[in-house]
C-alpha positions as protocol buffer text, in pm:
chain_id: "A"
residue {
  index: 1
  type: MET
  ca { x: -4699 y: -4896 z: 9 }
}
residue {
  index: 2
  type: GLU
  ca { x: -4917 y: -5049 z: 316 }
}
residue {
  index: 3
  type: CYS
  ca { x: -5211 y: -5243 z: 394 }
}
residue {
  index: 4
  type: ILE
  ca { x: -5432 y: -5094 z: 689 }
}
residue {
  index: 5
  type: LYS
  ca { x: -5699 y: -5184 z: 903 }
}
residue {
  index: 6
  type: ASN
  ca { x: -5927 y: -4960 z: 1080 }
}
residue {
  index: 7
  type: GLU
  ca { x: -5645 y: -4688 z: 1145 }
}
residue {
  index: 8
  type: ILE
  ca { x: -5734 y: -4318 z: 1211 }
}
residue {
  index: 9
  type: TYR
  ca { x: -5631 y: -4073 z: 923 }
}
residue {
  index: 10
  type: TYR
  ca { x: -5775 y: -3722 z: 780 }
}
residue {
  index: 11
  type: HIS
  ca { x: -5885 y: -3579 z: 477 }
}
residue {
  index: 12
  type: ILE
  ca { x: -5945 y: -3255 z: 361 }
}
residue {
  index: 13
  type: GLN
  ca { x: -6230 y: -3287 z: 132 }
}
residue {
  index: 14
  type: ASN
  ca { x: -6253 y: -2963 z: -56 }
}
residue {
  index: 15
  type: SER
  ca { x: -6579 y: -2923 z: -206 }
}
residue {
  index: 16
  type: ASN
  ca { x: -6553 y: -2766 z: -579 }
}
residue {
  index: 17
  type: SER
  ca { x: -6784 y: -2790 z: -882 }
}
residue {
  index: 18
  type: PHE
  ca { x: -6566 y: -3071 z: -993 }
}
residue {
  index: 19
  type: ASN
  ca { x: -6583 y: -3305 z: -648 }
}
residue {
  index: 20
  type: SER
  ca { x: -6826 y: -3568 z: -717 }
}
residue {
  index: 21
  type: LEU
  ca { x: -6702 y: -3710 z: -348 }
}
residue {
  index: 22
  type: THR
  ca { x: -6899 y: -3442 z: -117 }
}
residue {
  index: 23
  type: ASN
  ca { x: -7152 y: -3587 z: -7 }
}
residue {
  index: 24
  type: TRP
  ca { x: -7019 y: -3763 z: 304 }
}
residue {
  index: 25
  type: SER
  ca { x: -7196 y: -3839 z: 647 }
}
residue {
  index: 26
  type: ILE
  ca { x: -7071 y: -3903 z: 1003 }
}
residue {
  index: 27
  type: GLY
  ca { x: -7118 y: -4247 z: 1013 }
}
residue {
  index: 28
  type: GLN
  ca { x: -7146 y: -4357 z: 673 }
}
residue {
  index: 29
  type: THR
  ca { x: -6836 y: -4609 z: 477 }
}
residue {
  index: 30
  type: TYR
  ca { x: -6760 y: -4536 z: 158 }
}
residue {
  index: 31
  type: PHE
  ca { x: -6544 y: -4705 z: -117 }
}
residue {
  index: 32
  type: VAL
  ca { x: -6257 y: -4549 z: -254 }
}
residue {
  index: 33
  type: GLY
  ca { x: -6013 y: -4628 z: -582 }
}
residue {
  index: 34
  type: LYS
  ca { x: -6260 y: -4768 z: -833 }
}
residue {
  index: 35
  type: ASN
  ca { x: -6411 y: -4425 z: -984 }
}
residue {
  index: 36
  type: ARG
  ca { x: -6142 y: -4175 z: -1068 }
}
residue {
  index: 37
  type: ASN
  ca { x: -6094 y: -3941 z: -795 }
}
residue {
  index: 38
  type: PRO
  ca { x: -6124 y: -3542 z: -851 }
}
residue {
  index: 39
  type: PHE
  ca { x: -5806 y: -3422 z: -878 }
}
residue {
  index: 40
  type: PHE
  ca { x: -5764 y: -3621 z: -1176 }
}
residue {
  index: 41
  type: GLY
  ca { x: -6122 y: -3615 z: -1345 }
}
residue {
  index: 42
  type: PHE
  ca { x: -6075 y: -3267 z: -1324 }
}
residue {
  index: 43
  type: PHE
  ca { x: -5837 y: -3230 z: -1685 }
}
residue {
  index: 44
  type: ASP
  ca { x: -6188 y: -3449 z: -1777 }
}
residue {
  index: 45
  type: SER
  ca { x: -6433 y: -3107 z: -1726 }
}
residue {
  index: 46
  type: TYR
  ca { x: -6151 y: -2795 z: -1713 }
}
residue {
  index: 47
  type: GLY
  ca { x: -5952 y: -2646 z: -2004 }
}
residue {
  index: 48
  type: LYS
  ca { x: -5744 y: -2364 z: -2074 }
}
residue {
  index: 49
  type: GLY
  ca { x: -5940 y: -2084 z: -2289 }
}
residue {
  index: 50
  type: ILE
  ca { x: -5985 y: -1686 z: -2347 }
}
residue {
  index: 51
  type: THR
  ca { x: -6361 y: -1687 z: -2428 }
}
residue {
  index: 52
  type: ASP
  ca { x: -6592 y: -1386 z: -2584 }
}
residue {
  index: 53
  type: PRO
  ca { x: -6822 y: -1283 z: -2364 }
}
residue {
  index: 54
  type: ASN
  ca { x: -7006 y: -1099 z: -2687 }
}
residue {
  index: 55
  type: THR
  ca { x: -7026 y: -1462 z: -2806 }
}
residue {
  index: 56
  type: SER
  ca { x: -6933 y: -1685 z: -2595 }
}
residue {
  index: 57
  type: GLN
  ca { x: -6741 y: -1858 z: -2852 }
}
residue {
  index: 58
  type: ILE
  ca { x: -6357 y: -1957 z: -2672 }
}
residue {
  index: 59
  type: PHE
  ca { x: -6026 y: -1921 z: -2814 }
}
residue {
  index: 60
  type: SER
  ca { x: -5781 y: -2158 z: -2706 }
}
residue {
  index: 61
  type: ILE
  ca { x: -5451 y: -2018 z: -2538 }
}
residue {
  index: 62
  type: ASN
  ca { x: -5241 y: -2060 z: -2759 }
}
residue {
  index: 63
  type: TYR
  ca { x: -5490 y: -1946 z: -3062 }
}
residue {
  index: 64
  type: ALA
  ca { x: -5481 y: -1595 z: -2790 }
}
residue {
  index: 65
  type: ALA
  ca { x: -5060 y: -1631 z: -2769 }
}
residue {
  index: 66
  type: SER
  ca { x: -5006 y: -1637 z: -3206 }
}
residue {
  index: 67
  type: ALA
  ca { x: -5208 y: -1315 z: -3214 }
}
residue {
  index: 68
  type: MET
  ca { x: -5075 y: -1174 z: -2839 }
}
residue {
  index: 69
  type: GLU
  ca { x: -4690 y: -1190 z: -3060 }
}
residue {
  index: 70
  type: ASN
  ca { x: -4860 y: -1016 z: -3386 }
}
residue {
  index: 71
  type: TYR
  ca { x: -5011 y: -739 z: -3192 }
}
residue {
  index: 72
  type: ILE
  ca { x: -4612 y: -694 z: -2970 }
}
residue {
  index: 73
  type: ASN
  ca { x: -4472 y: -729 z: -3331 }
}
residue {
  index: 74
  type: THR
  ca { x: -4716 y: -538 z: -3558 }
}
residue {
  index: 75
  type: GLY
  ca { x: -4909 y: -351 z: -3370 }
}
residue {
  index: 76
  type: LYS
  ca { x: -5163 y: -485 z: -3512 }
}
residue {
  index: 77
  type: LYS
  ca { x: -5498 y: -644 z: -3351 }
}
residue {
  index: 78
  type: ASP
  ca { x: -5595 y: -952 z: -3424 }
}
residue {
  index: 79
  type: PRO
  ca { x: -5987 y: -900 z: -3553 }
}
residue {
  index: 80
  type: ALA
  ca { x: -6142 y: -1193 z: -3428 }
}
residue {
  index: 81
  type: PHE
  ca { x: -6054 y: -1021 z: -3008 }
}
residue {
  index: 82
  type: ALA
  ca { x: -6011 y: -667 z: -3200 }
}
residue {
  index: 83
  type: ASN
  ca { x: -6378 y: -592 z: -2878 }
}
residue {
  index: 84
  type: PHE
  ca { x: -6280 y: -795 z: -2591 }
}
residue {
  index: 85
  type: TYR
  ca { x: -5910 y: -934 z: -2545 }
}
residue {
  index: 86
  type: HIS
  ca { x: -5739 y: -719 z: -2340 }
}
residue {
  index: 87
  type: PHE
  ca { x: -5333 y: -753 z: -2510 }
}
residue {
  index: 88
  type: ASP
  ca { x: -5176 y: -669 z: -2219 }
}
residue {
  index: 89
  type: SER
  ca { x: -4810 y: -889 z: -2234 }
}
residue {
  index: 90
  type: ASN
  ca { x: -4791 y: -940 z: -1810 }
}
residue {
  index: 91
  type: ARG
  ca { x: -5159 y: -1082 z: -1834 }
}
residue {
  index: 92
  type: ALA
  ca { x: -5096 y: -1305 z: -2135 }
}
residue {
  index: 93
  type: VAL
  ca { x: -4732 y: -1460 z: -2012 }
}
residue {
  index: 94
  type: SER
  ca { x: -4976 y: -1539 z: -1676 }
}
residue {
  index: 95
  type: GLU
  ca { x: -5223 y: -1670 z: -1909 }
}
residue {
  index: 96
  type: LEU
  ca { x: -4959 y: -1871 z: -2108 }
}
residue {
  index: 97
  type: ALA
  ca { x: -4773 y: -2022 z: -1758 }
}
residue {
  index: 98
  type: ASP
  ca { x: -5110 y: -2109 z: -1577 }
}
residue {
  index: 99
  type: THR
  ca { x: -5217 y: -2312 z: -1898 }
}
residue {
  index: 100
  type: LEU
  ca { x: -4824 y: -2415 z: -1903 }
}
residue {
  index: 101
  type: ASN
  ca { x: -4930 y: -2563 z: -1556 }
}
residue {
  index: 102
  type: HIS
  ca { x: -5208 y: -2701 z: -1637 }
}
residue {
  index: 103
  type: TYR
  ca { x: -5124 y: -2971 z: -1931 }
}
residue {
  index: 104
  type: ILE
  ca { x: -4764 y: -3027 z: -1779 }
}
residue {
  index: 105
  type: ARG
  ca { x: -4996 y: -3113 z: -1441 }
}
residue {
  index: 106
  type: TYR
  ca { x: -5151 y: -3381 z: -1729 }
}
residue {
  index: 107
  type: VAL
  ca { x: -4896 y: -3491 z: -1811 }
}
residue {
  index: 108
  type: ARG
  ca { x: -4690 y: -3544 z: -1544 }
}
residue {
  index: 109
  type: GLU
  ca { x: -5017 y: -3761 z: -1417 }
}
residue {
  index: 110
  type: ILE
  ca { x: -5085 y: -4010 z: -1704 }
}
residue {
  index: 111
  type: LEU
  ca { x: -4648 y: -4112 z: -1658 }
}
residue {
  index: 112
  type: PHE
  ca { x: -4657 y: -4153 z: -1343 }
}
residue {
  index: 113
  type: GLU
  ca { x: -5012 y: -4389 z: -1338 }
}
residue {
  index: 114
  type: GLU
  ca { x: -4786 y: -4548 z: -1638 }
}
residue {
  index: 115
  type: VAL
  ca { x: -4492 y: -4616 z: -1444 }
}
residue {
  index: 116
  type: ARG
  ca { x: -4752 y: -4746 z: -1121 }
}
residue {
  index: 117
  type: LYS
  ca { x: -4957 y: -4979 z: -1364 }
}
residue {
  index: 118
  type: ASP
  ca { x: -4553 y: -5141 z: -1546 }
}
residue {
  index: 119
  type: PHE
  ca { x: -4378 y: -5119 z: -1115 }
}
residue {
  index: 120
  type: PHE
  ca { x: -4587 y: -5077 z: -932 }
}
residue {
  index: 121
  type: PRO
  ca { x: -4953 y: -5228 z: -1045 }
}
residue {
  index: 122
  type: GLY
  ca { x: -5072 y: -5345 z: -597 }
}
residue {
  index: 123
  type: TYR
  ca { x: -5054 y: -4895 z: -522 }
}
residue {
  index: 124
  type: PRO
  ca { x: -5298 y: -4735 z: -512 }
}
residue {
  index: 125
  type: SER
  ca { x: -5328 y: -4484 z: -829 }
}
residue {
  index: 126
  type: ARG
  ca { x: -5292 y: -4138 z: -782 }
}
residue {
  index: 127
  type: GLN
  ca { x: -5648 y: -4092 z: -1051 }
}
residue {
  index: 128
  type: ARG
  ca { x: -5883 y: -4285 z: -794 }
}
residue {
  index: 129
  type: GLY
  ca { x: -5702 y: -4240 z: -498 }
}
residue {
  index: 130
  type: ILE
  ca { x: -5805 y: -3966 z: -189 }
}
residue {
  index: 131
  type: TRP
  ca { x: -5484 y: -3779 z: -7 }
}
residue {
  index: 132
  type: VAL
  ca { x: -5452 y: -3872 z: 394 }
}
residue {
  index: 133
  type: ILE
  ca { x: -5309 y: -3692 z: 656 }
}
residue {
  index: 134
  type: PRO
  ca { x: -5148 y: -3936 z: 895 }
}
residue {
  index: 135
  type: ASN
  ca { x: -5169 y: -3951 z: 1284 }
}
residue {
  index: 136
  type: ASP
  ca { x: -4825 y: -4016 z: 1362 }
}
residue {
  index: 137
  type: CYS
  ca { x: -4732 y: -3617 z: 1337 }
}
residue {
  index: 138
  type: ASP
  ca { x: -4828 y: -3281 z: 1464 }
}
residue {
  index: 139
  type: ILE
  ca { x: -5215 y: -3283 z: 1276 }
}
residue {
  index: 140
  type: THR
  ca { x: -5216 y: -2988 z: 1369 }
}
residue {
  index: 141
  type: GLN
  ca { x: -4964 y: -2814 z: 1234 }
}
residue {
  index: 142
  type: ALA
  ca { x: -5038 y: -3077 z: 883 }
}
residue {
  index: 143
  type: VAL
  ca { x: -5360 y: -2992 z: 815 }
}
residue {
  index: 144
  type: ASN
  ca { x: -5255 y: -2566 z: 799 }
}
residue {
  index: 145
  type: TYR
  ca { x: -5004 y: -2737 z: 552 }
}
residue {
  index: 146
  type: TRP
  ca { x: -5254 y: -2878 z: 301 }
}
residue {
  index: 147
  type: TRP
  ca { x: -5482 y: -2618 z: 385 }
}
residue {
  index: 148
  type: SER
  ca { x: -5389 y: -2357 z: 261 }
}
residue {
  index: 149
  type: GLN
  ca { x: -5166 y: -2588 z: -29 }
}
residue {
  index: 150
  type: LEU
  ca { x: -5540 y: -2688 z: -157 }
}
residue {
  index: 151
  type: GLY
  ca { x: -5619 y: -2319 z: -263 }
}
residue {
  index: 152
  type: ALA
  ca { x: -5980 y: -2206 z: -301 }
}
residue {
  index: 153
  type: GLY
  ca { x: -6311 y: -2379 z: -183 }
}
residue {
  index: 154
  type: ASN
  ca { x: -6530 y: -2443 z: 50 }
}
residue {
  index: 155
  type: LYS
  ca { x: -6305 y: -2715 z: 286 }
}
residue {
  index: 156
  type: LYS
  ca { x: -6419 y: -2937 z: 482 }
}
residue {
  index: 157
  type: VAL
  ca { x: -6138 y: -3200 z: 751 }
}
residue {
  index: 158
  type: PHE
  ca { x: -6286 y: -3483 z: 820 }
}
residue {
  index: 159
  type: LYS
  ca { x: -6187 y: -3766 z: 1080 }
}
residue {
  index: 160
  type: VAL
  ca { x: -6137 y: -4082 z: 925 }
}
residue {
  index: 161
  type: GLU
  ca { x: -6116 y: -4500 z: 983 }
}
residue {
  index: 162
  type: LEU
  ca { x: -5915 y: -4661 z: 664 }
}
residue {
  index: 163
  type: THR
  ca { x: -5933 y: -5020 z: 619 }
}
residue {
  index: 164
  type: GLY
  ca { x: -5705 y: -5110 z: 237 }
}
residue {
  index: 165
  type: LYS
  ca { x: -5404 y: -4986 z: 139 }
}
residue {
  index: 166
  type: ILE
  ca { x: -5220 y: -4656 z: 156 }
}
residue {
  index: 167
  type: HIS
  ca { x: -4854 y: -4512 z: 63 }
}
residue {
  index: 168
  type: ARG
  ca { x: -4679 y: -4287 z: 126 }
}
residue {
  index: 169
  type: SER
  ca { x: -4411 y: -4054 z: -51 }
}
residue {
  index: 170
  type: ASN
  ca { x: -4249 y: -3717 z: -94 }
}
residue {
  index: 171
  type: GLN
  ca { x: -4389 y: -3513 z: -322 }
}
residue {
  index: 172
  type: GLN
  ca { x: -4076 y: -3335 z: -416 }
}
residue {
  index: 173
  type: TYR
  ca { x: -4066 y: -3574 z: -726 }
}
residue {
  index: 174
  type: LEU
  ca { x: -4423 y: -3364 z: -827 }
}
residue {
  index: 175
  type: THR
  ca { x: -4206 y: -3060 z: -944 }
}
residue {
  index: 176
  type: LEU
  ca { x: -4379 y: -2942 z: -1297 }
}
residue {
  index: 177
  type: ARG
  ca { x: -4146 y: -2857 z: -1554 }
}
residue {
  index: 178
  type: THR
  ca { x: -4057 y: -2846 z: -1949 }
}
residue {
  index: 179
  type: ASP
  ca { x: -3868 y: -3215 z: -1962 }
}
residue {
  index: 180
  type: LYS
  ca { x: -3789 y: -3441 z: -2145 }
}
residue {
  index: 181
  type: LEU
  ca { x: -4074 y: -3728 z: -2082 }
}
residue {
  index: 182
  type: ASP
  ca { x: -3783 y: -3980 z: -1949 }
}
residue {
  index: 183
  type: VAL
  ca { x: -3715 y: -3780 z: -1685 }
}
residue {
  index: 184
  type: PHE
  ca { x: -4096 y: -3728 z: -1509 }
}
residue {
  index: 185
  type: ARG
  ca { x: -4063 y: -4110 z: -1566 }
}
residue {
  index: 186
  type: GLN
  ca { x: -3801 y: -4169 z: -1326 }
}
residue {
  index: 187
  type: GLU
  ca { x: -3886 y: -3863 z: -1072 }
}
residue {
  index: 188
  type: ALA
  ca { x: -4201 y: -4133 z: -1081 }
}
residue {
  index: 189
  type: PHE
  ca { x: -4010 y: -4431 z: -970 }
}
residue {
  index: 190
  type: LYS
  ca { x: -3877 y: -4216 z: -727 }
}
residue {
  index: 191
  type: TYR
  ca { x: -4216 y: -4168 z: -608 }
}
residue {
  index: 192
  type: TRP
  ca { x: -4331 y: -4511 z: -615 }
}
residue {
  index: 193
  type: VAL
  ca { x: -4065 y: -4640 z: -383 }
}
residue {
  index: 194
  type: GLY
  ca { x: -4141 y: -4438 z: -161 }
}
residue {
  index: 195
  type: VAL
  ca { x: -4057 y: -4292 z: 187 }
}
residue {
  index: 196
  type: SER
  ca { x: -3760 y: -4411 z: 396 }
}
residue {
  index: 197
  type: GLY
  ca { x: -3663 y: -4306 z: 717 }
}
residue {
  index: 198
  type: ASN
  ca { x: -3759 y: -3976 z: 797 }
}
residue {
  index: 199
  type: THR
  ca { x: -4132 y: -3792 z: 733 }
}
residue {
  index: 200
  type: SER
  ca { x: -4243 y: -3496 z: 706 }
}
residue {
  index: 201
  type: ILE
  ca { x: -4600 y: -3360 z: 716 }
}
residue {
  index: 202
  type: GLU
  ca { x: -4521 y: -3271 z: 352 }
}
residue {
  index: 203
  type: ASP
  ca { x: -4518 y: -3614 z: 267 }
}
residue {
  index: 204
  type: GLU
  ca { x: -4774 y: -3736 z: 48 }
}
residue {
  index: 205
  type: CYS
  ca { x: -5069 y: -4017 z: 194 }
}
residue {
  index: 206
  type: LEU
  ca { x: -5242 y: -4211 z: -84 }
}
residue {
  index: 207
  type: PHE
  ca { x: -5549 y: -4393 z: -40 }
}
residue {
  index: 208
  type: GLU
  ca { x: -5724 y: -4674 z: -188 }
}
residue {
  index: 209
  type: GLY
  ca { x: -6003 y: -4923 z: 10 }
}
residue {
  index: 210
  type: PHE
  ca { x: -6330 y: -4839 z: 301 }
}
residue {
  index: 211
  type: VAL
  ca { x: -6307 y: -4541 z: 418 }
}
residue {
  index: 212
  type: THR
  ca { x: -6608 y: -4435 z: 787 }
}
residue {
  index: 213
  type: VAL
  ca { x: -6623 y: -4131 z: 851 }
}
residue {
  index: 214
  type: LEU
  ca { x: -6599 y: -4046 z: 1225 }
}
residue {
  index: 215
  type: GLU
  ca { x: -6685 y: -3678 z: 1229 }
}
residue {
  index: 216
  type: GLU
  ca { x: -6596 y: -3386 z: 1132 }
}
residue {
  index: 217
  type: VAL
  ca { x: -6334 y: -3142 z: 1271 }
}
residue {
  index: 218
  type: ASN
  ca { x: -6267 y: -2821 z: 1295 }
}
residue {
  index: 219
  type: PRO
  ca { x: -5929 y: -2701 z: 1115 }
}
């Protein structure tokens, strides 16, 4: 982690419905680090479930999984699901995998923040900071890489001037897994220690502080 002043970076902004940081104007300065960022705030607003299109009732994925398991074993459809659920095993596995990843990601973020608070309290938070791309690499290559990682959405790339604190680390420590919680804590500690030696366009740069928006650039 280091403190920086008036340094140039790039930021990819994804204008999803849950992103409250989408009204940036060229020439304006914004403070980042006080409130939850869109990445973590997503968990407050979105869960995983199966919706009955006829009644709008939402069923939890674990309920759907139990109904699917019973259908496989007995051939009988759950009455609550009979009129709308697909009862397709491949789709059910996909739904379960998506749900599992969603909640493992949440657990990971809780534990990474726990380790940060306990051992690296002065570092920017993954729950409040934003991710930026450094100016010391092939910008086109780096932007293209992170653009593809962010998936769907109305994305924009901004050239920004930053003053605040920044932490650079390797995203290899963020792998989602169904492991004991202490493994997540070990990976979190490595993440917060940061990058030493060779850097990569795949490194994460996490920032809190003042962001001056210089211009929007073409990806």
